[in-house]
Amino acid sequence: MCDTCGCNITPGNREFAYKPVNGTTAVAVLKSLLARNDDQAIHNRQHFDRQRLLTINLMSSPGSGKTALLEATIDALRNEYRIGVIEGDLETENDAKRIRAKGVPAHQITTGSACHLDAHMVHEALHQFPLAELDILFIENVGNLVCPASFDLGQHRNVVLLSVTEGDDKPAKYPVMFRAADLLLLTKSDLLPLLDDFSPARAEANLRNLASTVPVMQLAARKALGLQPWLDWLRSELAWQRARVDRGETVRPRPQADGAQLHEAAK
Amino acid sequence: MHELSLCQSLIDQVQQLALTHGAQSVGLVTLKIGPLSGVEPVLMQHAYPFASAGTLAAESTLVIELAPLQVRCESCGAETEAEPSRLVCAACGSCHTQLVSGDEMLLMSVELITAEGSNHV
């Protein structure tokens, strides 16, 4: 579908097209309000695919353990893959310093007061990176369960973290975010015995209510507990990404692009 | 979400369209927004006058159509209404559903006003 030849006009939206009202003309547009961001995200994804790189966007509330997960992941995969990290925070270089202390290239984006990363910020950061020398690029988004979900950065997969010190009803409260997850990690799971109000089963049930069939894993990054399934997931995602690139294909994170075609089919 | 900055990028799109078609001003600007888009229609309406002030869309009116939340079941094939936090099939309860409508965040149409009057595009 394009925006130039009129093929985006369907029976369902035709009423919006070419509707003259008293000396005025209605022009059908049918463009996402985030069109500019989405175009930039496509460009970023081309950068990543050209380097056969797997790019993963980590999203969660503040303090649910994104940076700790990255530290543990770098320790575990240090001899296997070359990893890079883009950090997003409102202020400070703290997270990038923690990552660099592990001997991995990290670039900190400080957003000022913006509560999410967008595709343009990530693109600027890419030029600070030796992309050709990386296998996996992690983007640690600003800790926030609302806005980051709506901005495509060009990543291939979204990983959402939910720490067990939060409520197990978070997926029900923040459906836009949790629906976007390709993988849900229940973090700080070593604390579960101390918490009587968090049920991993309820958290998963709330996720399934969003029509999500993605894997759910429990781990405790700082204790290096339960990391194996997560590391295996990364390995297979990287292998799939390389196979896709070799076929000349790419992938967007959830919600999948075929949703857009369903919209058309439904009309 | 970011209703003011979304409004600003909306106004950019609208301005560009008005300039391309040689319009003097803009009438109705119609959006379609679904409950899973992350956009709050009320905040969008509040932000719109601030974003449009001083542009060709300054006198325009923002119309927001609310898209229904509907899923299609992959198990039983039913198409049913859903809630943002409950996207399972209302007919059979399966969680294997696809969203048919509800995550839209679209600029549907823009009414352009030209000095000479009607000018079909």
mmCIF file of C-alpha atoms in Angstrom:
data_model
loop_
_atom_site.group_PDB
_atom_site.id
_atom_site.type_symbol
_atom_site.label_atom_id
_atom_site.label_comp_id
_atom_site.label_asym_id
_atom_site.label_seq_id
_atom_site.Cartn_x
_atom_site.Cartn_y
_atom_site.Cartn_z
ATOM 1 C CA MET A 1 0.000 0.000 0.000
ATOM 2 C CA CYS A 2 1.302 3.473 -0.802
ATOM 3 C CA ASP A 3 0.193 7.008 -0.193
ATOM 4 C CA THR A 4 0.473 8.245 -3.745
ATOM 5 C CA CYS A 5 -1.682 6.213 -6.133
ATOM 6 C CA GLY A 6 -4.894 5.988 -4.129
ATOM 7 C CA CYS A 7 -4.614 2.272 -3.360
ATOM 8 C CA ASN A 8 -4.880 3.098 0.334
ATOM 9 C CA ILE A 9 -8.509 4.080 -0.165
ATOM 10 C CA THR A 10 -10.748 1.159 0.763
ATOM 11 C CA PRO A 11 -14.539 0.768 0.900
ATOM 12 C CA GLY A 12 -14.319 1.456 4.624
ATOM 13 C CA ASN A 13 -12.573 4.789 4.364
ATOM 14 C CA ARG A 14 -13.753 5.983 0.969
ATOM 15 C CA GLU A 15 -16.236 8.325 2.655
ATOM 16 C CA PHE A 16 -13.301 10.395 3.880
ATOM 17 C CA ALA A 17 -11.867 10.844 0.431
ATOM 18 C CA TYR A 18 -12.859 13.556 -2.033
ATOM 19 C CA LYS A 19 -15.626 15.086 0.028
ATOM 20 C CA PRO A 20 -16.229 18.659 -1.139
ATOM 21 C CA VAL A 21 -17.996 20.884 1.417
ATOM 22 C CA ASN A 22 -18.987 24.450 0.422
ATOM 23 C CA GLY A 23 -15.945 25.592 -1.515
ATOM 24 C CA THR A 24 -13.668 23.286 0.388
ATOM 25 C CA THR A 25 -12.016 20.043 -0.573
ATOM 26 C CA ALA A 26 -11.474 17.067 1.669
ATOM 27 C CA VAL A 27 -8.252 15.235 0.957
ATOM 28 C CA ALA A 28 -7.825 11.657 2.102
ATOM 29 C CA VAL A 29 -4.521 11.194 3.877
ATOM 30 C CA LEU A 30 -4.571 7.926 5.855
ATOM 31 C CA LYS A 31 -1.185 8.424 7.393
ATOM 32 C CA SER A 32 -0.069 7.509 10.866
ATOM 33 C CA LEU A 33 0.390 10.448 13.205
ATOM 34 C CA LEU A 34 3.810 8.964 13.841
ATOM 35 C CA ALA A 35 4.673 8.723 10.137
ATOM 36 C CA ARG A 36 7.870 10.709 10.477
ATOM 37 C CA ASN A 37 9.122 8.569 13.352
ATOM 38 C CA ASP A 38 8.130 5.376 11.523
ATOM 39 C CA ASP A 39 10.031 6.404 8.376
ATOM 40 C CA GLN A 40 13.132 7.036 10.455
ATOM 41 C CA ALA A 41 12.648 3.673 12.206
ATOM 42 C CA ILE A 42 12.586 1.872 8.852
ATOM 43 C CA HIS A 43 15.837 3.610 7.964
ATOM 44 C CA ASN A 44 17.396 2.556 11.289
ATOM 45 C CA ARG A 45 16.310 -1.051 10.698
ATOM 46 C CA GLN A 46 18.045 -0.967 7.306
ATOM 47 C CA HIS A 47 21.256 0.105 9.081
ATOM 48 C CA PHE A 48 20.935 -2.857 11.464
ATOM 49 C CA ASP A 49 20.107 -5.380 8.749
ATOM 50 C CA ARG A 50 23.014 -4.260 6.601
ATOM 51 C CA GLN A 51 25.344 -5.196 9.475
ATOM 52 C CA ARG A 52 23.437 -8.474 10.203
ATOM 53 C CA LEU A 53 22.822 -7.080 13.649
ATOM 54 C CA LEU A 54 20.042 -8.097 16.057
ATOM 55 C CA THR A 55 18.577 -5.040 17.794
ATOM 56 C CA ILE A 56 16.523 -5.415 20.947
ATOM 57 C CA ASN A 57 14.514 -2.722 22.689
ATOM 58 C CA LEU A 58 14.242 -3.200 26.460
ATOM 59 C CA MET A 59 11.235 -1.575 28.086
ATOM 60 C CA SER A 60 9.899 -1.550 31.654
ATOM 61 C CA SER A 61 9.079 0.657 34.612
ATOM 62 C CA PRO A 62 12.031 2.483 36.181
ATOM 63 C CA GLY A 63 13.932 0.213 38.546
ATOM 64 C CA SER A 64 12.775 -3.161 37.261
ATOM 65 C CA GLY A 65 16.318 -4.222 36.402
ATOM 66 C CA LYS A 66 17.030 -3.422 32.753
ATOM 67 C CA THR A 67 20.628 -2.374 33.353
ATOM 68 C CA ALA A 68 21.247 -5.273 35.748
ATOM 69 C CA LEU A 69 19.913 -7.651 33.082
ATOM 70 C CA LEU A 70 22.328 -6.162 30.552
ATOM 71 C CA GLU A 71 25.269 -6.492 32.948
ATOM 72 C CA ALA A 72 24.480 -10.152 33.572
ATOM 73 C CA THR A 73 23.923 -10.771 29.854
ATOM 74 C CA ILE A 74 27.242 -9.176 28.917
ATOM 75 C CA ASP A 75 29.036 -11.295 31.548
ATOM 76 C CA ALA A 76 27.423 -14.458 30.207
ATOM 77 C CA LEU A 77 27.898 -13.803 26.487
ATOM 78 C CA ARG A 78 31.195 -11.939 26.581
ATOM 79 C CA ASN A 79 33.103 -14.672 24.746
ATOM 80 C CA GLU A 80 30.286 -15.480 22.346
ATOM 81 C CA TYR A 81 28.978 -12.203 20.916
ATOM 82 C CA ARG A 82 30.010 -8.591 20.476
ATOM 83 C CA ILE A 83 27.424 -6.477 22.278
ATOM 84 C CA GLY A 84 26.665 -2.753 22.192
ATOM 85 C CA VAL A 85 24.217 -0.759 24.284
ATOM 86 C CA ILE A 86 22.302 2.469 23.754
ATOM 87 C CA GLU A 87 21.044 3.816 27.063
ATOM 88 C CA GLY A 88 18.079 6.159 27.386
ATOM 89 C CA ASP A 89 17.517 8.222 30.510
ATOM 90 C CA LEU A 90 16.278 11.682 31.315
ATOM 91 C CA GLU A 91 19.580 12.617 32.954
ATOM 92 C CA THR A 92 22.996 11.196 33.941
ATOM 93 C CA GLU A 93 25.531 8.911 32.297
ATOM 94 C CA ASN A 94 25.187 6.395 35.151
ATOM 95 C CA ASP A 95 23.831 3.478 33.133
ATOM 96 C CA ALA A 96 26.285 3.908 30.257
ATOM 97 C CA LYS A 97 29.134 3.952 32.798
ATOM 98 C CA ARG A 98 27.898 0.673 34.308
ATOM 99 C CA ILE A 99 27.856 -0.914 30.853
ATOM 100 C CA ARG A 100 31.267 0.494 29.841
ATOM 101 C CA ALA A 101 32.680 -0.908 33.082
ATOM 102 C CA LYS A 102 31.895 -4.308 31.542
ATOM 103 C CA GLY A 103 34.123 -3.432 28.580
ATOM 104 C CA VAL A 104 31.268 -2.975 26.124
ATOM 105 C CA PRO A 105 30.624 0.117 23.951
ATOM 106 C CA ALA A 106 27.734 2.152 25.358
ATOM 107 C CA HIS A 107 26.201 5.435 24.311
ATOM 108 C CA GLN A 108 23.990 7.377 26.671
ATOM 109 C CA ILE A 109 21.096 9.378 25.243
ATOM 110 C CA THR A 110 19.885 11.899 27.795
ATOM 111 C CA THR A 111 16.409 12.908 26.763
ATOM 112 C CA GLY A 112 16.064 15.913 29.072
ATOM 113 C CA SER A 113 12.408 15.745 29.958
ATOM 114 C CA ALA A 114 11.270 13.394 27.198
ATOM 115 C CA CYS A 115 10.009 10.142 28.642
ATOM 116 C CA HIS A 116 10.833 7.845 25.714
ATOM 117 C CA LEU A 117 13.365 7.360 22.949
ATOM 118 C CA ASP A 118 12.324 8.013 19.374
ATOM 119 C CA ALA A 119 13.765 6.825 16.080
ATOM 120 C CA HIS A 120 15.598 10.106 15.437
ATOM 121 C CA MET A 121 17.432 10.021 18.787
ATOM 122 C CA VAL A 122 18.474 6.435 18.127
ATOM 123 C CA HIS A 123 19.663 7.317 14.626
ATOM 124 C CA GLU A 124 21.935 10.033 15.991
ATOM 125 C CA ALA A 125 23.320 7.579 18.523
ATOM 126 C CA LEU A 126 24.023 5.021 15.790
ATOM 127 C CA HIS A 127 26.675 7.253 14.321
ATOM 128 C CA GLN A 128 28.620 6.979 17.592
ATOM 129 C CA PHE A 129 28.733 3.210 17.229
ATOM 130 C CA PRO A 130 30.970 0.737 15.427
ATOM 131 C CA LEU A 131 27.870 -1.127 14.156
ATOM 132 C CA ALA A 132 29.936 -3.339 11.873
ATOM 133 C CA GLU A 133 31.749 -4.711 14.896
ATOM 134 C CA LEU A 134 28.619 -5.783 16.778
ATOM 135 C CA ASP A 135 26.386 -8.856 16.863
ATOM 136 C CA ILE A 136 23.676 -7.639 19.233
ATOM 137 C CA LEU A 137 22.653 -4.061 19.954
ATOM 138 C CA PHE A 138 20.500 -3.453 23.011
ATOM 139 C CA ILE A 139 18.511 -0.262 23.346
ATOM 140 C CA GLU A 140 17.580 0.347 26.961
ATOM 141 C CA ASN A 141 14.559 2.606 26.717
ATOM 142 C CA VAL A 142 13.570 5.199 29.307
ATOM 143 C CA GLY A 143 11.903 3.487 32.273
ATOM 144 C CA ASN A 144 8.231 4.066 31.520
ATOM 145 C CA LEU A 145 5.340 1.713 30.754
ATOM 146 C CA VAL A 146 3.436 4.193 28.594
ATOM 147 C CA CYS A 147 5.153 6.195 25.865
ATOM 148 C CA PRO A 148 8.038 3.971 24.714
ATOM 149 C CA ALA A 149 5.497 1.404 23.488
ATOM 150 C CA SER A 150 4.286 3.709 20.730
ATOM 151 C CA PHE A 151 7.622 4.637 19.155
ATOM 152 C CA ASP A 152 9.247 2.257 16.714
ATOM 153 C CA LEU A 153 13.032 2.699 16.959
ATOM 154 C CA GLY A 154 13.960 0.281 14.202
ATOM 155 C CA GLN A 155 14.492 -2.633 16.590
ATOM 156 C CA HIS A 156 13.695 -6.240 15.674
ATOM 157 C CA ARG A 157 12.323 -7.348 19.019
ATOM 158 C CA ASN A 158 10.779 -5.804 22.126
ATOM 159 C CA VAL A 159 11.600 -7.307 25.493
ATOM 160 C CA VAL A 160 9.462 -6.081 28.387
ATOM 161 C CA LEU A 161 10.580 -6.557 31.999
ATOM 162 C CA LEU A 162 8.198 -6.807 34.936
ATOM 163 C CA SER A 163 9.883 -7.075 38.322
ATOM 164 C CA VAL A 164 8.142 -9.150 40.957
ATOM 165 C CA THR A 165 8.181 -6.149 43.314
ATOM 166 C CA GLU A 166 5.602 -4.555 41.013
ATOM 167 C CA GLY A 167 1.971 -5.647 40.706
ATOM 168 C CA ASP A 168 1.156 -8.793 38.735
ATOM 169 C CA ASP A 169 -1.715 -6.829 37.146
ATOM 170 C CA LYS A 170 0.667 -4.518 35.254
ATOM 171 C CA PRO A 171 -0.140 -6.179 31.888
ATOM 172 C CA ALA A 172 -3.834 -5.388 32.452
ATOM 173 C CA LYS A 173 -3.068 -1.810 33.484
ATOM 174 C CA TYR A 174 -0.663 -1.073 30.620
ATOM 175 C CA PRO A 175 -2.026 -3.111 27.700
ATOM 176 C CA VAL A 176 -0.371 -1.030 24.961
ATOM 177 C CA MET A 177 3.061 -1.759 26.413
ATOM 178 C CA PHE A 178 2.612 -5.437 27.226
ATOM 179 C CA ARG A 179 0.908 -6.175 23.917
ATOM 180 C CA ALA A 180 4.106 -4.928 22.250
ATOM 181 C CA ALA A 181 6.303 -7.493 24.039
ATOM 182 C CA ASP A 182 7.961 -10.279 22.027
ATOM 183 C CA LEU A 183 9.193 -11.677 25.327
ATOM 184 C CA LEU A 184 8.148 -10.973 28.916
ATOM 185 C CA LEU A 185 10.797 -11.308 31.622
ATOM 186 C CA LEU A 186 9.699 -11.513 35.259
ATOM 187 C CA THR A 187 12.766 -10.093 36.963
ATOM 188 C CA LYS A 188 14.102 -10.187 40.557
ATOM 189 C CA SER A 189 12.491 -13.622 40.883
ATOM 190 C CA ASP A 190 14.794 -14.414 43.832
ATOM 191 C CA LEU A 191 12.542 -12.092 45.846
ATOM 192 C CA LEU A 192 9.393 -14.114 45.163
ATOM 193 C CA PRO A 193 9.526 -16.039 48.472
ATOM 194 C CA LEU A 194 9.443 -12.689 50.312
ATOM 195 C CA LEU A 195 6.426 -11.359 48.434
ATOM 196 C CA ASP A 196 2.980 -12.756 49.105
ATOM 197 C CA ASP A 197 1.167 -10.558 46.589
ATOM 198 C CA PHE A 198 2.912 -11.334 43.290
ATOM 199 C CA SER A 199 1.859 -14.432 41.412
ATOM 200 C CA PRO A 200 3.821 -15.256 38.232
ATOM 201 C CA ALA A 201 0.802 -17.279 37.074
ATOM 202 C CA ARG A 202 -1.494 -14.256 37.454
ATOM 203 C CA ALA A 203 1.021 -12.025 35.635
ATOM 204 C CA GLU A 204 1.085 -14.515 32.771
ATOM 205 C CA ALA A 205 -2.722 -14.829 32.743
ATOM 206 C CA ASN A 206 -2.995 -11.035 32.479
ATOM 207 C CA LEU A 207 -0.597 -11.131 29.527
ATOM 208 C CA ARG A 208 -2.569 -13.923 27.823
ATOM 209 C CA ASN A 209 -5.703 -11.781 28.200
ATOM 210 C CA LEU A 210 -4.026 -9.373 25.780
ATOM 211 C CA ALA A 211 -4.040 -12.122 23.148
ATOM 212 C CA SER A 212 -0.295 -12.470 23.563
ATOM 213 C CA THR A 213 1.244 -15.907 23.151
ATOM 214 C CA VAL A 214 4.861 -14.810 23.649
ATOM 215 C CA PRO A 215 7.203 -16.613 26.066
ATOM 216 C CA VAL A 216 7.337 -15.605 29.744
ATOM 217 C CA MET A 217 10.552 -16.255 31.675
ATOM 218 C CA GLN A 218 11.589 -15.737 35.301
ATOM 219 C CA LEU A 219 15.083 -14.676 36.191
ATOM 220 C CA ALA A 220 17.183 -12.887 38.798
ATOM 221 C CA ALA A 221 19.968 -11.077 36.963
ATOM 222 C CA ARG A 222 21.992 -9.990 39.985
ATOM 223 C CA LYS A 223 22.073 -13.550 41.298
ATOM 224 C CA ALA A 224 22.594 -14.977 37.789
ATOM 225 C CA LEU A 225 19.573 -17.231 38.356
ATOM 226 C CA GLY A 226 17.386 -18.459 35.498
ATOM 227 C CA LEU A 227 19.464 -16.741 32.823
ATOM 228 C CA GLN A 228 19.773 -19.780 30.549
ATOM 229 C CA PRO A 229 16.368 -19.572 28.785
ATOM 230 C CA TRP A 230 16.917 -15.848 28.170
ATOM 231 C CA LEU A 231 20.399 -16.437 26.728
ATOM 232 C CA ASP A 232 19.052 -19.244 24.530
ATOM 233 C CA TRP A 233 16.270 -16.952 23.335
ATOM 234 C CA LEU A 234 18.889 -14.349 22.358
ATOM 235 C CA ARG A 235 20.977 -16.965 20.535
ATOM 236 C CA SER A 236 18.036 -18.205 18.508
ATOM 237 C CA GLU A 237 16.814 -14.664 17.772
ATOM 238 C CA LEU A 238 20.249 -13.756 16.449
ATOM 239 C CA ALA A 239 20.335 -16.893 14.297
ATOM 240 C CA TRP A 240 16.848 -16.084 12.912
ATOM 241 C CA GLN A 241 17.827 -12.482 12.279
ATOM 242 C CA ARG A 242 20.871 -13.572 10.267
ATOM 243 C CA ALA A 243 18.825 -16.093 8.315
ATOM 244 C CA ARG A 244 16.254 -13.386 7.571
ATOM 245 C CA VAL A 245 18.891 -10.931 6.407
ATOM 246 C CA ASP A 246 20.382 -13.599 4.146
ATOM 247 C CA ARG A 247 16.937 -14.041 2.577
ATOM 248 C CA GLY A 248 16.652 -10.267 2.162
ATOM 249 C CA GLU A 249 13.884 -10.018 4.763
ATOM 250 C CA THR A 250 13.463 -8.117 7.983
ATOM 251 C CA VAL A 251 11.112 -8.188 10.957
ATOM 252 C CA ARG A 252 9.345 -5.645 13.111
ATOM 253 C CA PRO A 253 8.513 -6.222 16.761
ATOM 254 C CA ARG A 254 4.994 -6.930 17.944
ATOM 255 C CA PRO A 255 2.263 -5.989 17.294
ATOM 256 C CA GLN A 256 3.021 -7.583 13.954
ATOM 257 C CA ALA A 257 2.642 -5.697 10.717
ATOM 258 C CA ASP A 258 -0.030 -8.075 9.428
ATOM 259 C CA GLY A 259 -2.377 -6.329 11.851
ATOM 260 C CA ALA A 260 -2.458 -3.479 9.361
ATOM 261 C CA GLN A 261 -3.558 -5.810 6.589
ATOM 262 C CA LEU A 262 -6.275 -7.232 8.829
ATOM 263 C CA HIS A 263 -7.552 -3.693 9.274
ATOM 264 C CA GLU A 264 -7.997 -3.475 5.518
ATOM 265 C CA ALA A 265 -9.486 -6.951 5.219
ATOM 266 C CA ALA A 266 -12.020 -6.116 7.909
ATOM 267 C CA LYS A 267 -13.487 -3.275 5.896
ATOM 268 C CA MET B 1 1.189 9.736 25.559
ATOM 269 C CA HIS B 2 2.662 12.762 23.786
ATOM 270 C CA GLU B 3 -0.429 14.474 22.606
ATOM 271 C CA LEU B 4 1.148 17.906 22.171
ATOM 272 C CA SER B 5 4.091 16.654 20.124
ATOM 273 C CA LEU B 6 1.745 14.376 18.166
ATOM 274 C CA CYS B 7 -0.414 17.426 17.480
ATOM 275 C CA GLN B 8 2.628 19.320 16.285
ATOM 276 C CA SER B 9 3.564 16.576 13.836
ATOM 277 C CA LEU B 10 -0.086 16.387 12.771
ATOM 278 C CA ILE B 11 -0.077 20.130 12.081
ATOM 279 C CA ASP B 12 3.159 19.731 10.098
ATOM 280 C CA GLN B 13 1.457 17.118 7.914
ATOM 281 C CA VAL B 14 -1.642 19.286 7.515
ATOM 282 C CA GLN B 15 0.395 22.413 6.686
ATOM 283 C CA GLN B 16 2.390 20.501 4.096
ATOM 284 C CA LEU B 17 -0.825 19.262 2.507
ATOM 285 C CA ALA B 18 -2.323 22.765 2.453
ATOM 286 C CA LEU B 19 0.810 24.195 0.833
ATOM 287 C CA THR B 20 0.971 21.385 -1.734
ATOM 288 C CA HIS B 21 -2.622 22.046 -2.800
ATOM 289 C CA GLY B 22 -2.349 25.837 -2.609
ATOM 290 C CA ALA B 23 -5.015 26.120 0.083
ATOM 291 C CA GLN B 24 -5.436 29.281 2.150
ATOM 292 C CA SER B 25 -6.783 27.600 5.228
ATOM 293 C CA VAL B 26 -7.999 24.334 6.674
ATOM 294 C CA GLY B 27 -11.507 23.284 7.732
ATOM 295 C CA LEU B 28 -12.063 19.901 9.317
ATOM 296 C CA VAL B 29 -9.135 17.671 10.231
ATOM 297 C CA THR B 30 -10.353 14.133 10.835
ATOM 298 C CA LEU B 31 -8.423 11.564 12.862
ATOM 299 C CA LYS B 32 -9.235 7.988 13.682
ATOM 300 C CA ILE B 33 -7.959 6.843 17.057
ATOM 301 C CA GLY B 34 -8.301 3.452 18.691
ATOM 302 C CA PRO B 35 -8.192 2.675 22.407
ATOM 303 C CA LEU B 36 -4.930 0.718 21.974
ATOM 304 C CA SER B 37 -3.108 3.442 20.061
ATOM 305 C CA GLY B 38 -1.673 5.037 23.189
ATOM 306 C CA VAL B 39 -3.252 8.365 22.206
ATOM 307 C CA GLU B 40 -5.772 10.033 24.499
ATOM 308 C CA PRO B 41 -8.434 11.788 22.353
ATOM 309 C CA VAL B 42 -9.336 14.327 25.065
ATOM 310 C CA LEU B 43 -5.703 15.394 25.486
ATOM 311 C CA MET B 44 -5.371 15.583 21.704
ATOM 312 C CA GLN B 45 -8.340 17.993 21.591
ATOM 313 C CA HIS B 46 -6.804 20.119 24.362
ATOM 314 C CA ALA B 47 -3.423 20.267 22.657
ATOM 315 C CA TYR B 48 -4.749 20.993 19.162
ATOM 316 C CA PRO B 49 -5.384 24.767 19.514
ATOM 317 C CA PHE B 50 -1.851 25.278 20.861
ATOM 318 C CA ALA B 51 -0.266 23.336 18.031
ATOM 319 C CA SER B 52 -2.363 24.928 15.298
ATOM 320 C CA ALA B 53 -2.059 28.554 16.435
ATOM 321 C CA GLY B 54 -0.349 30.725 13.847
ATOM 322 C CA THR B 55 -0.522 28.083 11.110
ATOM 323 C CA LEU B 56 -2.792 27.594 8.080
ATOM 324 C CA ALA B 57 -4.790 25.292 10.359
ATOM 325 C CA ALA B 58 -5.371 27.977 13.004
ATOM 326 C CA GLU B 59 -9.106 28.148 12.295
ATOM 327 C CA SER B 60 -9.527 24.422 11.731
ATOM 328 C CA THR B 61 -11.580 21.995 13.773
ATOM 329 C CA LEU B 62 -10.234 18.664 14.950
ATOM 330 C CA VAL B 63 -12.664 15.771 14.616
ATOM 331 C CA ILE B 64 -11.670 12.529 16.314
ATOM 332 C CA GLU B 65 -13.421 9.347 15.313
ATOM 333 C CA LEU B 66 -13.063 6.583 17.867
ATOM 334 C CA ALA B 67 -12.184 3.237 16.338
ATOM 335 C CA PRO B 68 -13.942 0.286 17.966
ATOM 336 C CA LEU B 69 -11.887 -2.413 19.657
ATOM 337 C CA GLN B 70 -12.472 -5.641 17.765
ATOM 338 C CA VAL B 71 -10.654 -8.944 17.595
ATOM 339 C CA ARG B 72 -10.920 -11.902 15.246
ATOM 340 C CA CYS B 73 -10.544 -15.325 16.817
ATOM 341 C CA GLU B 74 -8.052 -17.708 15.221
ATOM 342 C CA SER B 75 -9.708 -20.646 16.985
ATOM 343 C CA CYS B 76 -13.422 -20.162 16.230
ATOM 344 C CA GLY B 77 -13.326 -17.388 13.617
ATOM 345 C CA ALA B 78 -15.715 -15.083 15.484
ATOM 346 C CA GLU B 79 -15.222 -11.339 15.320
ATOM 347 C CA THR B 80 -16.087 -9.779 18.668
ATOM 348 C CA GLU B 81 -15.799 -6.597 20.686
ATOM 349 C CA ALA B 82 -13.012 -6.483 23.259
ATOM 350 C CA GLU B 83 -11.672 -4.407 26.153
ATOM 351 C CA PRO B 84 -8.154 -2.899 26.149
ATOM 352 C CA SER B 85 -7.021 -5.186 28.988
ATOM 353 C CA ARG B 86 -8.965 -8.196 27.692
ATOM 354 C CA LEU B 87 -8.409 -9.057 24.051
ATOM 355 C CA VAL B 88 -9.600 -12.645 24.222
ATOM 356 C CA CYS B 89 -12.407 -13.943 22.008
ATOM 357 C CA ALA B 90 -15.776 -13.050 23.548
ATOM 358 C CA ALA B 91 -17.341 -16.089 21.871
ATOM 359 C CA CYS B 92 -15.026 -18.937 22.868
ATOM 360 C CA GLY B 93 -12.547 -17.355 25.304
ATOM 361 C CA SER B 94 -9.459 -18.188 23.238
ATOM 362 C CA CYS B 95 -6.460 -15.878 23.604
ATOM 363 C CA HIS B 96 -5.404 -16.635 20.015
ATOM 364 C CA THR B 97 -6.925 -13.531 18.504
ATOM 365 C CA GLN B 98 -5.821 -10.856 16.078
ATOM 366 C CA LEU B 99 -6.687 -7.234 16.508
ATOM 367 C CA VAL B 100 -8.962 -6.166 13.660
ATOM 368 C CA SER B 101 -9.518 -2.616 14.838
ATOM 369 C CA GLY B 102 -8.466 -0.562 17.835
ATOM 370 C CA ASP B 103 -4.811 0.487 17.515
ATOM 371 C CA GLU B 104 -5.322 3.132 14.841
ATOM 372 C CA MET B 105 -3.688 6.527 15.122
ATOM 373 C CA LEU B 106 -4.479 7.864 11.672
ATOM 374 C CA LEU B 107 -4.891 11.181 9.963
ATOM 375 C CA MET B 108 -7.888 10.272 7.817
ATOM 376 C CA SER B 109 -8.696 13.443 5.896
ATOM 377 C CA VAL B 110 -8.137 17.159 5.745
ATOM 378 C CA GLU B 111 -10.561 19.732 4.393
ATOM 379 C CA LEU B 112 -8.721 22.377 2.418
ATOM 380 C CA ILE B 113 -10.214 25.804 1.756
ATOM 381 C CA THR B 114 -9.117 27.726 -1.308
ATOM 382 C CA ALA B 115 -9.933 31.365 -2.075
ATOM 383 C CA GLU B 116 -11.502 30.561 -5.471
ATOM 384 C CA GLY B 117 -13.843 28.083 -3.828
ATOM 385 C CA SER B 118 -14.239 24.407 -4.592
ATOM 386 C CA ASN B 119 -11.155 22.818 -6.022
ATOM 387 C CA HIS B 120 -11.350 19.056 -6.252
ATOM 388 C CA VAL B 121 -8.091 17.316 -5.624
#
